[in-house]
PDB file of C-alpha atoms and ligand atoms in Angstrom:
ATOM      1  CA  MET A   1       0.000   0.000   0.000  1.00  0.00           C
ATOM      2  CA  LEU A   2       2.750   2.422   1.031  1.00  0.00           C
ATOM      3  CA  ASN A   3       6.331   2.131  -0.204  1.00  0.00           C
ATOM      4  CA  LEU A   4       9.137   4.470   0.697  1.00  0.00           C
ATOM      5  CA  SER A   5      12.296   3.803  -1.268  1.00  0.00           C
ATOM      6  CA  GLY A   6      15.582   5.577  -0.741  1.00  0.00           C
ATOM      7  CA  LEU A   7      13.751   8.436   0.970  1.00  0.00           C
ATOM      8  CA  SER A   8      15.835  11.335   2.290  1.00  0.00           C
ATOM      9  CA  VAL A   9      14.676  14.662   3.727  1.00  0.00           C
ATOM     10  CA  LYS A  10      16.904  17.635   4.481  1.00  0.00           C
ATOM     11  CA  TYR A  11      16.313  20.709   6.620  1.00  0.00           C
ATOM     12  CA  GLY A  12      18.688  23.161   4.982  1.00  0.00           C
ATOM     13  CA  GLY A  13      22.034  21.417   4.983  1.00  0.00           C
ATOM     14  CA  PHE A  14      21.025  18.895   7.677  1.00  0.00           C
ATOM     15  CA  THR A  15      19.902  15.457   6.541  1.00  0.00           C
ATOM     16  CA  ALA A  16      17.114  14.412   8.957  1.00  0.00           C
ATOM     17  CA  ILE A  17      16.308  11.080   7.293  1.00  0.00           C
ATOM     18  CA  LYS A  18      18.650   9.147   5.069  1.00  0.00           C
ATOM     19  CA  THR A  19      17.699   6.744   2.248  1.00  0.00           C
ATOM     20  CA  LEU A  20      14.879   5.027   4.115  1.00  0.00           C
ATOM     21  CA  ASP A  21      13.123   1.959   2.766  1.00  0.00           C
ATOM     22  CA  ILE A  22       9.775   1.243   4.432  1.00  0.00           C
ATOM     23  CA  GLU A  23       6.849  -0.852   3.284  1.00  0.00           C
ATOM     24  CA  VAL A  24       3.355  -1.016   4.739  1.00  0.00           C
ATOM     25  CA  GLU A  25       0.868  -3.588   3.436  1.00  0.00           C
ATOM     26  CA  LYS A  26      -2.862  -2.957   3.359  1.00  0.00           C
ATOM     27  CA  GLY A  27      -4.410  -3.908   6.715  1.00  0.00           C
ATOM     28  CA  GLU A  28      -1.154  -3.880   8.680  1.00  0.00           C
ATOM     29  CA  LEU A  29      -0.308  -2.033  11.870  1.00  0.00           C
ATOM     30  CA  VAL A  30       3.328  -0.992  11.601  1.00  0.00           C
ATOM     31  CA  VAL A  31       5.301   0.863  14.266  1.00  0.00           C
ATOM     32  CA  LEU A  32       8.260   3.229  13.907  1.00  0.00           C
ATOM     33  CA  LEU A  33      10.358   3.180  17.073  1.00  0.00           C
ATOM     34  CA  GLY A  34      13.141   5.533  18.037  1.00  0.00           C
ATOM     35  CA  SER A  35      14.130   8.186  20.522  1.00  0.00           C
ATOM     36  CA  ASN A  36      13.550  11.948  20.226  1.00  0.00           C
ATOM     37  CA  GLY A  37      14.996  13.361  17.052  1.00  0.00           C
ATOM     38  CA  ALA A  38      15.494   9.979  15.350  1.00  0.00           C
ATOM     39  CA  GLY A  39      13.447  11.049  12.316  1.00  0.00           C
ATOM     40  CA  LYS A  40       9.985   9.525  12.825  1.00  0.00           C
ATOM     41  CA  SER A  41       8.044  12.794  12.546  1.00  0.00           C
ATOM     42  CA  THR A  42      10.055  13.870   9.513  1.00  0.00           C
ATOM     43  CA  THR A  43       9.126  10.607   7.816  1.00  0.00           C
ATOM     44  CA  PHE A  44       5.440  11.289   8.536  1.00  0.00           C
ATOM     45  CA  ARG A  45       5.748  14.879   7.362  1.00  0.00           C
ATOM     46  CA  ALA A  46       7.254  13.707   4.066  1.00  0.00           C
ATOM     47  CA  ILE A  47       4.442  11.180   3.549  1.00  0.00           C
ATOM     48  CA  SER A  48       1.843  13.881   4.353  1.00  0.00           C
ATOM     49  CA  GLY A  49       3.376  16.326   1.888  1.00  0.00           C
ATOM     50  CA  LEU A  50       4.593  18.740   4.560  1.00  0.00           C
ATOM     51  CA  GLU A  51       8.258  18.214   3.619  1.00  0.00           C
ATOM     52  CA  LYS A  52       9.653  17.620   0.142  1.00  0.00           C
ATOM     53  CA  PRO A  53      11.914  14.590  -0.210  1.00  0.00           C
ATOM     54  CA  SER A  54      15.411  15.511  -1.315  1.00  0.00           C
ATOM     55  CA  GLU A  55      15.834  12.003  -2.715  1.00  0.00           C
ATOM     56  CA  GLY A  56      13.788   8.868  -3.172  1.00  0.00           C
ATOM     57  CA  GLU A  57      10.209   7.967  -3.840  1.00  0.00           C
ATOM     58  CA  ILE A  58       6.928   7.622  -1.914  1.00  0.00           C
ATOM     59  CA  LEU A  59       4.348   5.380  -3.538  1.00  0.00           C
ATOM     60  CA  PHE A  60       0.802   5.068  -2.200  1.00  0.00           C
ATOM     61  CA  GLU A  61      -1.337   2.435  -3.893  1.00  0.00           C
ATOM     62  CA  GLY A  62       1.125   2.534  -6.771  1.00  0.00           C
ATOM     63  CA  ASN A  63       0.987   6.322  -7.274  1.00  0.00           C
ATOM     64  CA  ALA A  64       3.968   8.594  -6.647  1.00  0.00           C
ATOM     65  CA  ILE A  65       2.908  11.111  -3.969  1.00  0.00           C
ATOM     66  CA  GLY A  66       6.310  12.507  -2.900  1.00  0.00           C
ATOM     67  CA  GLY A  67       6.183  16.312  -2.968  1.00  0.00           C
ATOM     68  CA  LYS A  68       2.416  16.465  -3.687  1.00  0.00           C
ATOM     69  CA  SER A  69       0.342  18.969  -1.697  1.00  0.00           C
ATOM     70  CA  PRO A  70      -1.015  17.879   1.715  1.00  0.00           C
ATOM     71  CA  ASP A  71      -4.664  18.282   0.654  1.00  0.00           C
ATOM     72  CA  ARG A  72      -4.149  16.005  -2.357  1.00  0.00           C
ATOM     73  CA  ILE A  73      -2.502  13.453  -0.118  1.00  0.00           C
ATOM     74  CA  VAL A  74      -5.419  13.543   2.349  1.00  0.00           C
ATOM     75  CA  LYS A  75      -7.804  13.143  -0.602  1.00  0.00           C
ATOM     76  CA  SER A  76      -5.860  10.075  -1.721  1.00  0.00           C
ATOM     77  CA  GLY A  77      -6.629   8.436   1.646  1.00  0.00           C
ATOM     78  CA  ILE A  78      -3.752   9.246   4.014  1.00  0.00           C
ATOM     79  CA  VAL A  79      -4.224  11.173   7.231  1.00  0.00           C
ATOM     80  CA  GLN A  80      -1.755  12.211   9.896  1.00  0.00           C
ATOM     81  CA  CYS A  81      -2.651  12.603  13.533  1.00  0.00           C
ATOM     82  CA  PRO A  82       0.210  14.889  14.585  1.00  0.00           C
ATOM     83  CA  GLU A  83       2.346  14.824  17.707  1.00  0.00           C
ATOM     84  CA  GLY A  84       0.974  17.412  20.130  1.00  0.00           C
ATOM     85  CA  ARG A  85      -2.530  16.862  18.644  1.00  0.00           C
ATOM     86  CA  GLU A  86      -2.788  20.354  17.128  1.00  0.00           C
ATOM     87  CA  LEU A  87      -6.469  20.765  17.898  1.00  0.00           C
ATOM     88  CA  PHE A  88      -8.402  24.000  17.451  1.00  0.00           C
ATOM     89  CA  HIS A  89      -8.539  24.751  21.163  1.00  0.00           C
ATOM     90  CA  GLY A  90     -11.159  27.517  21.067  1.00  0.00           C
ATOM     91  CA  MET A  91     -13.534  25.465  18.944  1.00  0.00           C
ATOM     92  CA  SER A  92     -15.929  22.829  20.282  1.00  0.00           C
ATOM     93  CA  VAL A  93     -15.340  19.091  20.062  1.00  0.00           C
ATOM     94  CA  TYR A  94     -18.039  18.928  17.367  1.00  0.00           C
ATOM     95  CA  GLN A  95     -16.479  21.741  15.316  1.00  0.00           C
ATOM     96  CA  ASN A  96     -13.047  20.076  15.498  1.00  0.00           C
ATOM     97  CA  LEU A  97     -14.576  16.885  14.126  1.00  0.00           C
ATOM     98  CA  ILE A  98     -16.268  18.778  11.288  1.00  0.00           C
ATOM     99  CA  MET A  99     -12.866  20.233  10.331  1.00  0.00           C
ATOM    100  CA  GLY A 100     -11.580  16.691   9.855  1.00  0.00           C
ATOM    101  CA  ALA A 101     -14.075  16.170   7.014  1.00  0.00           C
ATOM    102  CA  TYR A 102     -13.280  19.507   5.347  1.00  0.00           C
ATOM    103  CA  VAL A 103     -11.051  18.346   2.486  1.00  0.00           C
ATOM    104  CA  HIS A 104     -13.557  15.794   1.256  1.00  0.00           C
ATOM    105  CA  ARG A 105     -16.573  18.117   1.035  1.00  0.00           C
ATOM    106  CA  LYS A 106     -18.864  15.160   1.681  1.00  0.00           C
ATOM    107  CA  LYS A 107     -22.648  15.311   1.907  1.00  0.00           C
ATOM    108  CA  LYS A 108     -24.008  16.491   5.254  1.00  0.00           C
ATOM    109  CA  SER A 109     -25.628  13.099   5.912  1.00  0.00           C
ATOM    110  CA  GLU A 110     -22.270  11.343   5.393  1.00  0.00           C
ATOM    111  CA  VAL A 111     -20.481  13.761   7.716  1.00  0.00           C
ATOM    112  CA  LYS A 112     -23.160  13.196  10.365  1.00  0.00           C
ATOM    113  CA  LYS A 113     -22.725   9.442  10.070  1.00  0.00           C
ATOM    114  CA  SER A 114     -18.940   9.754  10.442  1.00  0.00           C
ATOM    115  CA  ILE A 115     -19.421  11.879  13.561  1.00  0.00           C
ATOM    116  CA  GLN A 116     -21.724   9.253  15.069  1.00  0.00           C
ATOM    117  CA  ASN A 117     -19.050   6.596  14.339  1.00  0.00           C
ATOM    118  CA  VAL A 118     -16.456   8.704  16.177  1.00  0.00           C
ATOM    119  CA  TYR A 119     -18.846   9.212  19.115  1.00  0.00           C
ATOM    120  CA  ASP A 120     -19.461   5.439  19.245  1.00  0.00           C
ATOM    121  CA  LEU A 121     -15.706   4.838  19.380  1.00  0.00           C
ATOM    122  CA  PHE A 122     -15.170   7.574  22.006  1.00  0.00           C
ATOM    123  CA  PRO A 123     -18.456   8.050  23.961  1.00  0.00           C
ATOM    124  CA  ILE A 124     -16.859  10.802  26.091  1.00  0.00           C
ATOM    125  CA  LEU A 125     -16.652  12.985  22.960  1.00  0.00           C
ATOM    126  CA  ARG A 126     -20.419  12.702  22.521  1.00  0.00           C
ATOM    127  CA  GLU A 127     -20.878  13.845  26.146  1.00  0.00           C
ATOM    128  CA  LYS A 128     -18.497  16.765  25.619  1.00  0.00           C
ATOM    129  CA  LYS A 129     -19.454  17.662  22.047  1.00  0.00           C
ATOM    130  CA  ASP A 130     -20.224  21.299  22.894  1.00  0.00           C
ATOM    131  CA  ASN A 131     -17.195  21.831  25.144  1.00  0.00           C
ATOM    132  CA  ALA A 132     -14.125  23.675  23.896  1.00  0.00           C
ATOM    133  CA  ALA A 133     -11.373  21.283  22.792  1.00  0.00           C
ATOM    134  CA  GLY A 134      -8.936  23.177  25.016  1.00  0.00           C
ATOM    135  CA  SER A 135     -10.976  22.307  28.120  1.00  0.00           C
ATOM    136  CA  LEU A 136     -10.566  18.539  27.639  1.00  0.00           C
ATOM    137  CA  SER A 137      -8.069  16.379  29.547  1.00  0.00           C
ATOM    138  CA  GLY A 138      -4.931  15.193  27.713  1.00  0.00           C
ATOM    139  CA  GLY A 139      -6.433  11.773  27.023  1.00  0.00           C
ATOM    140  CA  GLN A 140      -9.684  13.258  25.739  1.00  0.00           C
ATOM    141  CA  GLN A 141      -7.735  15.634  23.485  1.00  0.00           C
ATOM    142  CA  GLN A 142      -5.854  12.679  22.024  1.00  0.00           C
ATOM    143  CA  MET A 143      -9.184  10.905  21.410  1.00  0.00           C
ATOM    144  CA  LEU A 144     -10.449  14.029  19.655  1.00  0.00           C
ATOM    145  CA  ALA A 145      -7.310  14.230  17.501  1.00  0.00           C
ATOM    146  CA  ILE A 146      -7.794  10.595  16.467  1.00  0.00           C
ATOM    147  CA  GLY A 147     -11.523  11.184  15.924  1.00  0.00           C
ATOM    148  CA  ARG A 148     -10.837  14.227  13.754  1.00  0.00           C
ATOM    149  CA  ALA A 149      -8.373  12.174  11.679  1.00  0.00           C
ATOM    150  CA  LEU A 150     -10.978   9.425  11.231  1.00  0.00           C
ATOM    151  CA  MET A 151     -13.454  11.988   9.852  1.00  0.00           C
ATOM    152  CA  SER A 152     -11.539  11.930   6.550  1.00  0.00           C
ATOM    153  CA  LYS A 153     -12.246   8.166   6.296  1.00  0.00           C
ATOM    154  CA  PRO A 154      -8.573   7.360   5.754  1.00  0.00           C
ATOM    155  CA  LYS A 155      -7.226   4.194   4.190  1.00  0.00           C
ATOM    156  CA  LEU A 156      -3.940   4.817   6.012  1.00  0.00           C
ATOM    157  CA  MET A 157      -3.759   6.600   9.340  1.00  0.00           C
ATOM    158  CA  MET A 158      -0.420   7.834  10.710  1.00  0.00           C
ATOM    159  CA  LEU A 159      -0.327   8.443  14.453  1.00  0.00           C
ATOM    160  CA  ASP A 160       2.616  10.388  15.855  1.00  0.00           C
ATOM    161  CA  GLU A 161       3.308   9.580  19.521  1.00  0.00           C
ATOM    162  CA  PRO A 162      -0.324   9.207  20.624  1.00  0.00           C
ATOM    163  CA  SER A 163       0.718   8.083  24.117  1.00  0.00           C
ATOM    164  CA  ILE A 164       2.918  11.066  24.921  1.00  0.00           C
ATOM    165  CA  GLY A 165       2.129  12.728  28.256  1.00  0.00           C
ATOM    166  CA  LEU A 166      -0.758  10.388  29.117  1.00  0.00           C
ATOM    167  CA  ALA A 167      -1.313   8.393  32.310  1.00  0.00           C
ATOM    168  CA  PRO A 168      -0.577   4.636  31.993  1.00  0.00           C
ATOM    169  CA  LEU A 169      -4.229   3.580  32.205  1.00  0.00           C
ATOM    170  CA  ILE A 170      -5.203   6.042  29.470  1.00  0.00           C
ATOM    171  CA  VAL A 171      -2.270   4.872  27.342  1.00  0.00           C
ATOM    172  CA  GLU A 172      -3.603   1.329  27.579  1.00  0.00           C
ATOM    173  CA  GLN A 173      -7.075   2.454  26.430  1.00  0.00           C
ATOM    174  CA  MET A 174      -5.545   4.485  23.607  1.00  0.00           C
ATOM    175  CA  PHE A 175      -3.660   1.478  22.266  1.00  0.00           C
ATOM    176  CA  GLU A 176      -6.808  -0.664  22.490  1.00  0.00           C
ATOM    177  CA  VAL A 177      -8.659   1.899  20.376  1.00  0.00           C
ATOM    178  CA  ILE A 178      -5.820   2.060  17.832  1.00  0.00           C
ATOM    179  CA  GLN A 179      -5.947  -1.724  17.551  1.00  0.00           C
ATOM    180  CA  LYS A 180      -9.725  -1.575  17.041  1.00  0.00           C
ATOM    181  CA  ILE A 181      -9.389   1.079  14.314  1.00  0.00           C
ATOM    182  CA  ASN A 182      -6.909  -1.224  12.572  1.00  0.00           C
ATOM    183  CA  GLU A 183      -9.164  -4.285  12.970  1.00  0.00           C
ATOM    184  CA  ASP A 184     -12.043  -2.281  11.500  1.00  0.00           C
ATOM    185  CA  GLY A 185     -10.039  -1.933   8.282  1.00  0.00           C
ATOM    186  CA  THR A 186      -7.780   1.122   8.530  1.00  0.00           C
ATOM    187  CA  THR A 187      -4.088   0.496   7.908  1.00  0.00           C
ATOM    188  CA  VAL A 188      -2.046   2.117  10.682  1.00  0.00           C
ATOM    189  CA  LEU A 189       1.470   3.525  10.820  1.00  0.00           C
ATOM    190  CA  LEU A 190       2.364   4.432  14.378  1.00  0.00           C
ATOM    191  CA  ALA A 191       5.383   6.381  15.664  1.00  0.00           C
ATOM    192  CA  GLU A 192       6.099   5.661  19.312  1.00  0.00           C
ATOM    193  CA  GLN A 193       8.690   5.825  22.042  1.00  0.00           C
ATOM    194  CA  ASN A 194       6.565   3.484  24.166  1.00  0.00           C
ATOM    195  CA  ALA A 195       7.962   0.377  22.473  1.00  0.00           C
ATOM    196  CA  ASN A 196       6.474  -2.022  24.966  1.00  0.00           C
ATOM    197  CA  ALA A 197       2.865  -0.988  24.358  1.00  0.00           C
ATOM    198  CA  ALA A 198       3.311  -0.408  20.623  1.00  0.00           C
ATOM    199  CA  LEU A 199       4.883  -3.800  19.889  1.00  0.00           C
ATOM    200  CA  LYS A 200       1.979  -5.520  21.665  1.00  0.00           C
ATOM    201  CA  ILE A 201      -0.456  -4.287  19.010  1.00  0.00           C
ATOM    202  CA  ALA A 202       1.803  -3.963  15.937  1.00  0.00           C
ATOM    203  CA  ASN A 203       2.456  -6.583  13.261  1.00  0.00           C
ATOM    204  CA  ARG A 204       5.888  -5.255  12.359  1.00  0.00           C
ATOM    205  CA  GLY A 205       8.219  -2.413  13.134  1.00  0.00           C
ATOM    206  CA  TYR A 206      11.243  -0.343  12.161  1.00  0.00           C
ATOM    207  CA  VAL A 207      13.755   1.099  14.617  1.00  0.00           C
ATOM    208  CA  PHE A 208      15.161   4.531  13.783  1.00  0.00           C
ATOM    209  CA  GLU A 209      18.460   5.956  14.914  1.00  0.00           C
ATOM    210  CA  SER A 210      19.795   9.314  13.710  1.00  0.00           C
ATOM    211  CA  GLY A 211      17.636   9.314  10.596  1.00  0.00           C
ATOM    212  CA  SER A 212      18.325   5.727   9.510  1.00  0.00           C
ATOM    213  CA  ILE A 213      16.649   2.379  10.077  1.00  0.00           C
ATOM    214  CA  VAL A 214      18.904   0.200  12.207  1.00  0.00           C
ATOM    215  CA  VAL A 215      16.636  -2.807  12.847  1.00  0.00           C
ATOM    216  CA  GLU A 216      13.408  -4.032  11.307  1.00  0.00           C
ATOM    217  CA  GLY A 217      11.271  -7.099  11.830  1.00  0.00           C
ATOM    218  CA  THR A 218       8.087  -8.571  13.176  1.00  0.00           C
ATOM    219  CA  SER A 219       6.955  -7.358  16.594  1.00  0.00           C
ATOM    220  CA  GLU A 220       8.068 -10.669  18.058  1.00  0.00           C
ATOM    221  CA  GLN A 221      11.550 -10.291  16.532  1.00  0.00           C
ATOM    222  CA  LEU A 222      11.886  -6.707  17.799  1.00  0.00           C
ATOM    223  CA  PHE A 223      10.557  -7.571  21.230  1.00  0.00           C
ATOM    224  CA  THR A 224      13.207 -10.237  21.682  1.00  0.00           C
ATOM    225  CA  ASN A 225      16.035  -8.267  20.036  1.00  0.00           C
ATOM    226  CA  ASP A 226      18.670  -7.459  22.704  1.00  0.00           C
ATOM    227  CA  ALA A 227      19.556  -4.017  21.338  1.00  0.00           C
ATOM    228  CA  VAL A 228      15.886  -3.031  21.069  1.00  0.00           C
ATOM    229  CA  ARG A 229      15.134  -4.299  24.579  1.00  0.00           C
ATOM    230  CA  LYS A 230      18.081  -2.399  26.008  1.00  0.00           C
ATOM    231  CA  ALA A 231      17.320   0.867  24.247  1.00  0.00           C
ATOM    232  CA  TYR A 232      13.537   0.951  24.244  1.00  0.00           C
ATOM    233  CA  ILE A 233      12.026  -1.622  26.561  1.00  0.00           C
ATOM    234  CA  GLY A 234      14.383  -1.312  29.484  1.00  0.00           C
ATOM    235  CA  ALA A 235      14.881  -4.977  30.236  1.00  0.00           C
TER     236      ALA A 235
HETATM  237  P1  LIG B   1      10.364  13.594  18.049  1.00  0.00           P
HETATM  238  O1  LIG B   1       9.577  12.522  18.649  1.00  0.00           O
HETATM  239  O2  LIG B   1      11.129  14.407  19.041  1.00  0.00           O
HETATM  240  O3  LIG B   1       9.590  14.440  17.059  1.00  0.00           O
HETATM  241  P2  LIG B   1      11.436  12.283  15.784  1.00  0.00           P
HETATM  242  O4  LIG B   1      12.010  10.906  15.753  1.00  0.00           O
HETATM  243  O5  LIG B   1      10.077  12.415  15.262  1.00  0.00           O
HETATM  244  O6  LIG B   1      11.514  12.870  17.236  1.00  0.00           O
HETATM  245  P3  LIG B   1      12.158  14.397  13.964  1.00  0.00           P
HETATM  246  O7  LIG B   1      11.233  15.382  14.583  1.00  0.00           O
HETATM  247  O8  LIG B   1      11.791  13.818  12.658  1.00  0.00           O
HETATM  248  O9  LIG B   1      12.447  13.209  14.973  1.00  0.00           O
HETATM  249  O10 LIG B   1      13.583  15.087  13.861  1.00  0.00           O
HETATM  250  C1  LIG B   1      14.682  14.496  13.133  1.00  0.00           C
HETATM  251  C2  LIG B   1      15.844  15.459  13.154  1.00  0.00           C
HETATM  252  O11 LIG B   1      15.516  16.612  12.369  1.00  0.00           O
HETATM  253  C3  LIG B   1      16.200  15.995  14.550  1.00  0.00           C
HETATM  254  O12 LIG B   1      17.596  16.111  14.621  1.00  0.00           O
HETATM  255  C4  LIG B   1      15.540  17.361  14.593  1.00  0.00           C
HETATM  256  O13 LIG B   1      16.245  18.237  15.437  1.00  0.00           O
HETATM  257  C5  LIG B   1      15.638  17.805  13.132  1.00  0.00           C
HETATM  258  N1  LIG B   1      14.526  18.702  12.743  1.00  0.00           N
HETATM  259  C6  LIG B   1      13.206  18.418  12.851  1.00  0.00           C
HETATM  260  N2  LIG B   1      12.463  19.434  12.354  1.00  0.00           N
HETATM  261  C7  LIG B   1      13.349  20.374  11.926  1.00  0.00           C
HETATM  262  C8  LIG B   1      13.216  21.668  11.308  1.00  0.00           C
HETATM  263  N3  LIG B   1      12.018  22.181  11.032  1.00  0.00           N
HETATM  264  N4  LIG B   1      14.361  22.351  11.020  1.00  0.00           N
HETATM  265  C9  LIG B   1      15.570  21.824  11.289  1.00  0.00           C
HETATM  266  N5  LIG B   1      15.774  20.607  11.857  1.00  0.00           N
HETATM  267  C10 LIG B   1      14.680  19.897  12.176  1.00  0.00           C
END
């Protein structure tokens, strides 16, 4: 479904990611692991059209999308749920969800149905639909960010550090929901520092270090890899 080949991105003279090869099959849940600054967000930004690759190719369902505009990329079926959530804090939960459907200009009845699906997945958002996004707890804001991303009915959803800053119990619920979204048919690419939780739900993963992939494999292989355990699982 998604193929990155020889992908590099530079910020000025600094190469943030170097000749990456990544493949995601339809239906998979794939995790990108790595510490702060390893290049996970840059990879997402390149896929979303927010950064232009300096080298290499990004294919989505066989079409070259590298360097295309973000709105075209969303229209093609990719959505990014950014690190830090980037909600519209002064707008209500409902209005934030509506914004997620903006690019598609769908019929009102379809948008309403998508909102009901998001409310079914996150009942707390239904309860708080008229509250300002900025008044929600961290966990609820993350649910809203995921809900807003789902409003575009993505084929591929990229989630950047959804567990960051959340209490352990909420993290557990968040990962359960991500797994459910994947089981319901959305392919998921997840960037995480919480390797333990991410590998429990992922099929496969890639480990980033300083802009390159240093290890890749099935979740089982990564979970039992000594270097990965030492660096990211702490055992
Ligand atoms: P984090 O979880 O902290 O976002 P990450 O693995 O997603 O980490 P990136 O944000 O992709 O890493 O950063 C990769 C490298 O690129 C880092 O060295 C970072 O300092 C650098 N970088 C990121 N954004 C920019 C930018 N806009 N200008 C210059 N350098 C940048």
